[in-house]
Short mmCIF file of C-alpha atoms in Angstrom, two decimals:
data_model
loop_
_atom_site.label_atom_id
_atom_site.label_comp_id
_atom_site.label_asym_id
_atom_site.label_seq_id
_atom_site.Cartn_x
_atom_site.Cartn_y
_atom_site.Cartn_z
CA UNK A 91 -11.16 0.63 10.81
CA UNK A 92 -8.49 3.25 11.25
CA UNK A 93 -8.22 6.42 9.20
CA UNK A 94 -5.04 7.31 7.30
CA UNK A 95 -4.05 10.13 4.96
CA UNK A 96 -3.37 9.09 1.39
CA UNK A 97 0.13 9.06 -0.06
CA UNK A 98 -0.47 12.55 -1.49
CA UNK A 99 -1.72 13.69 1.95
CA UNK A 100 -4.81 15.29 0.34
CA UNK A 101 -7.56 12.89 1.37
CA UNK A 102 -8.13 9.98 3.73
CA UNK A 103 -8.84 6.29 3.44
CA UNK A 104 -9.63 3.68 6.05
CA UNK A 105 -7.85 0.41 6.72
CA UNK A 106 -7.78 -2.50 9.07
CA UNK A 107 -5.17 -5.20 9.41
CA UNK A 108 -5.98 -8.14 11.62
CA UNK A 109 -5.68 -11.91 11.41
CA UNK A 110 -3.27 -11.49 8.49
CA UNK A 111 -5.89 -9.69 6.42
CA UNK A 112 -5.69 -6.13 5.09
CA UNK A 113 -8.90 -4.31 4.22
CA UNK A 114 -9.02 -0.82 2.78
CA UNK A 115 -11.98 1.46 2.23
CA UNK A 116 -11.74 4.48 -0.01
CA UNK A 117 -13.88 6.84 -2.06
CA UNK A 118 -14.56 10.47 -2.75
CA UNK A 119 -17.74 10.58 -0.71
CA UNK A 120 -19.22 8.68 2.22
CA UNK A 121 -22.01 7.41 -0.02
CA UNK A 122 -19.60 6.10 -2.63
CA UNK A 123 -17.10 4.03 -0.61
CA UNK A 124 -15.35 0.94 -1.94
CA UNK A 125 -14.08 -1.71 0.48
CA UNK A 126 -11.62 -4.37 -0.65
CA UNK A 127 -9.47 -7.09 0.86
CA UNK A 128 -5.85 -6.92 -0.27
CA UNK A 129 -3.91 -10.10 -1.00
CA UNK A 130 -0.61 -10.52 0.87
CA UNK A 131 1.16 -11.02 -2.46
CA UNK A 132 0.17 -7.48 -3.50
CA UNK A 133 1.53 -6.10 -0.23
CA UNK A 134 4.81 -7.94 -0.85
CA UNK A 135 5.02 -6.48 -4.36
CA UNK A 136 4.51 -2.98 -2.96
CA UNK A 137 7.17 -3.57 -0.28
CA UNK A 138 9.55 -4.48 -3.10
CA UNK A 139 8.59 -1.36 -5.03
CA UNK A 140 9.11 0.88 -1.99
CA UNK A 141 12.53 -0.66 -1.39
CA UNK A 142 13.45 -0.25 -5.08
CA UNK A 143 12.45 3.44 -5.04
CA UNK A 144 14.33 4.07 -1.79
CA UNK A 145 17.50 2.88 -3.53
CA UNK A 146 17.03 4.09 -7.11
CA UNK A 147 14.67 7.07 -7.01
CA UNK A 148 14.30 8.27 -3.43
CA UNK A 149 12.76 11.60 -4.45
CA UNK A 150 9.81 9.67 -5.95
CA UNK A 151 9.19 7.22 -3.10
CA UNK A 152 6.10 9.22 -2.05
CA UNK A 153 4.86 10.04 -5.56
CA UNK A 154 1.54 8.30 -6.24
CA UNK A 155 2.30 7.75 -9.93
CA UNK A 156 5.28 5.56 -9.10
CA UNK A 157 2.85 2.98 -7.69
CA UNK A 158 0.84 2.72 -10.93
CA UNK A 159 1.36 1.45 -14.45
CA UNK A 160 2.62 4.85 -15.61
CA UNK A 161 5.99 4.26 -13.89
CA UNK A 162 5.76 0.62 -12.79
CA UNK A 163 5.06 -1.75 -15.67
CA UNK A 164 4.69 -4.75 -13.30
CA UNK A 165 2.18 -2.96 -11.06
CA UNK A 166 -0.22 -5.66 -9.81
CA UNK A 167 -3.14 -3.30 -9.13
CA UNK A 168 -2.95 0.41 -9.97
CA UNK A 169 -5.98 1.31 -7.89
CA UNK A 170 -4.84 -0.22 -4.58
CA UNK A 171 -1.04 0.06 -4.66
CA UNK A 172 -0.82 3.75 -3.64
CA UNK A 173 -2.90 3.00 -0.51
CA UNK A 174 -0.76 0.00 0.34
CA UNK A 175 2.41 2.06 -0.27
CA UNK A 176 1.26 4.61 2.30
CA UNK A 177 0.77 1.84 4.86
CA UNK A 178 4.17 0.31 4.05
CA UNK A 179 5.95 3.66 4.31
CA UNK A 180 4.24 5.17 7.35
CA UNK A 181 2.00 2.79 9.26
CA UNK A 182 3.08 -0.84 9.36
CA UNK A 183 5.97 -1.76 11.64
CA UNK A 184 9.03 -3.57 10.30
CA UNK A 185 7.87 -6.63 12.23
CA UNK A 186 4.47 -6.56 10.52
CA UNK A 187 6.10 -6.20 7.09
CA UNK A 188 8.53 -9.05 7.81
CA UNK A 189 5.62 -11.29 8.88
CA UNK A 190 3.69 -10.49 5.70
CA UNK A 191 6.71 -11.41 3.59
CA UNK A 192 7.31 -14.58 5.57
CA UNK A 193 3.69 -15.74 5.25
CA UNK A 194 3.68 -14.99 1.53
CA UNK A 195 6.66 -17.31 1.00
CA UNK A 196 4.71 -20.35 2.27
#
């Protein structure tokens, strides 16, 4: 797994993306880590949210709360979306994002 700063740049989480599968691991201590597999449909929803914010509210595109129910009523998973948003914004290539969208449409 690779390490990545969170959207707020205050802490880190780990992720891996291989064989069309995204796994993230997060927690406040090494002893209390949670590891989950993220569905491609959630990634696609977050890509849509990032694109929406880039157009309509660019100053909030990196604000964690805009990837939760507080500001996004259709948020599919408040706990994971901020981590996925960080990967969409700063880590995944355009090609990777396009492939995720393409696979989700089938």
